[in-house]
Coordinates of C-alpha atoms in Angstrom, one line a residue:
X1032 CA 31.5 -45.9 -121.5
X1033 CA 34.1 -43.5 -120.1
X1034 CA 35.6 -40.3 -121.3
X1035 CA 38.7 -42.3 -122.3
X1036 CA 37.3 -45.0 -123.8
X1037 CA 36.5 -42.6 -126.7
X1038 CA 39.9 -41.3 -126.9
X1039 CA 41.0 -45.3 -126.9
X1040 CA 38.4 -45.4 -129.8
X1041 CA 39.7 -42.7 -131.4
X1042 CA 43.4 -44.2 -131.8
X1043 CA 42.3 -47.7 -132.3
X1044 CA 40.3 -45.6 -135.5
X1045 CA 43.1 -43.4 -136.4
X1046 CA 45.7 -46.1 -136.5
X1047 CA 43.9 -49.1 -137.7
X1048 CA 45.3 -50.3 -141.4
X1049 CA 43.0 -52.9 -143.1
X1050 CA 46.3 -53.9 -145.2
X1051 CA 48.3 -55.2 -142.1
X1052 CA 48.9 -58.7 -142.6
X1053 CA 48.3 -59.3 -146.5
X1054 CA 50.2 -57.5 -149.5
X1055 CA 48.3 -55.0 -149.6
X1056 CA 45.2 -53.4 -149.0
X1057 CA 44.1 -54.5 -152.1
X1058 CA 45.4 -58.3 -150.9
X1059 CA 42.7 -57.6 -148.0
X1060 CA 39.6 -56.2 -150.0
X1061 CA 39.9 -58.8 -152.6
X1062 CA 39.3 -61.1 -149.7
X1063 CA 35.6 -59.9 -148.5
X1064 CA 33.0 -62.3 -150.2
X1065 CA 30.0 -60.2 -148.7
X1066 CA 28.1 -57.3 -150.8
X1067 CA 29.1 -54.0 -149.0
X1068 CA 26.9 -51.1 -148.3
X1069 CA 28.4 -48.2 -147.1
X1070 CA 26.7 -45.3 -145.5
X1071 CA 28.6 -41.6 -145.1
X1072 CA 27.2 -38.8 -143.7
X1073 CA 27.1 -35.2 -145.9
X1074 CA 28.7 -33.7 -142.3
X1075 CA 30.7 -36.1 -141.3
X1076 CA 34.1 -34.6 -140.3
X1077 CA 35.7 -37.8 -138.7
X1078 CA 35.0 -40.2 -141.8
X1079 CA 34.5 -38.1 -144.2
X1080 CA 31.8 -38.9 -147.4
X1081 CA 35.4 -38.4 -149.8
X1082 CA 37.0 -41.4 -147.8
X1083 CA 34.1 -43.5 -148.4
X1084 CA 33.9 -42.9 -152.0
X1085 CA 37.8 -44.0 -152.2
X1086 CA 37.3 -47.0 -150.5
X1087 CA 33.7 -47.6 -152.5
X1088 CA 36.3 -47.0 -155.6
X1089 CA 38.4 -49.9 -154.1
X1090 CA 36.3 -52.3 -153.4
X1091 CA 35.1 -51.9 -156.7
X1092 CA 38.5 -52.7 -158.1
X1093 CA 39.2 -55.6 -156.1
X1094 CA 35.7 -57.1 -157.3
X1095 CA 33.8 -56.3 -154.5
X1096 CA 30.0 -55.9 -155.1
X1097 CA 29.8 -52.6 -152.8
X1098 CA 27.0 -49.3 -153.0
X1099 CA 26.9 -46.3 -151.4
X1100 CA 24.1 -44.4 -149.8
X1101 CA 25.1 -41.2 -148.2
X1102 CA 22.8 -39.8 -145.6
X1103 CA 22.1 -36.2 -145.7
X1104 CA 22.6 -34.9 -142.2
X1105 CA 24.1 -32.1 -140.5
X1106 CA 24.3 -34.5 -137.4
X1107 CA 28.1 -35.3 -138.2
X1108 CA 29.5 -38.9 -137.2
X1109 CA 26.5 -39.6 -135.0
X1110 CA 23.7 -39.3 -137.9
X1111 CA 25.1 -43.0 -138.7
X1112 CA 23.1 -43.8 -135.0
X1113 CA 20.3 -41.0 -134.6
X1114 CA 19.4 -40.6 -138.1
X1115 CA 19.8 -43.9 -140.2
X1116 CA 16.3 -43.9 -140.4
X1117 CA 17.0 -41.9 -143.6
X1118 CA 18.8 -44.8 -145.3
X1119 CA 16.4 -47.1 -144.5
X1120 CA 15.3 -47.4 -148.0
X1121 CA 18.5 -48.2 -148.9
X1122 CA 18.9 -50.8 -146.0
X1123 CA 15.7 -52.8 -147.8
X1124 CA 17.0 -52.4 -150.7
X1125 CA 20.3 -53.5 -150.2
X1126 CA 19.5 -56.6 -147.8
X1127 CA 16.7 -57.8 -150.4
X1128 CA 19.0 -57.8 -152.8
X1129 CA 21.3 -59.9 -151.2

C-alpha cells in the first residue's frame, strides 16, 4: 500500500452511506440476514465505540440479531488488527452460536 491509498481509504470511509440505494438506512439493515458482531475499540478515535453502539441500536430495530464486544485498548483503530486477540472469547462465542 501507498501513502495515498490510505487517504483514498479514508474518503471511501468518510463518505460511504449504507442507505444509498434503498429508502433508508433502515430499508438497508432490515435486509442483512446474518447475526452481527461488532467489535469497537475503548480508543478508537476514527470509529468511535458511541457510533457502534448506534448502529448496534439499529440493527436491533430493524430485527437484526447483532452483539457487541468492545475491546479494551489504547491501540486506537489498529487494536481491531494487533489486539483482537482480546475478543477472541467473544469470536467463539459468537461463531458457535451461529
Amino acid at each position: 500500500m501507498t501513502p495515498n491509498s490510505y487517504i483514498y481509504l479514508a474518503k471511501a470511509g468518510a463518505l460511504y452511506r449504507a442507505g444509498i440505494g434503498f429508502g433508508s438506512l433502515e430499508d438497508a439493515l432490515e435486509r442483512i440476514r446474518a447475526k452481527v458482531l461488532l467489535i469497537p475499540c475503548s480508543s478508537d478515535l476514527f470509529l468511535p465505540p458511541y457510533q457502534s453502539q448506534q448502529l448496534l441500536g439499529a440493527l436491533r430495530r430493524a430485527g437484526v440479531n447483532a452483539s457487541s464486544f468492545e475491546l479494551e485498548s489504547d491501540g486506537g483503530h489498529l487494536a481491531g488488527i494487533l489486539e483482537i486477540h482480546k475478543a477472541s472469547q467473544a469470536l467463539r462465542d459468537f461463531v458457535e452460536s451461529a
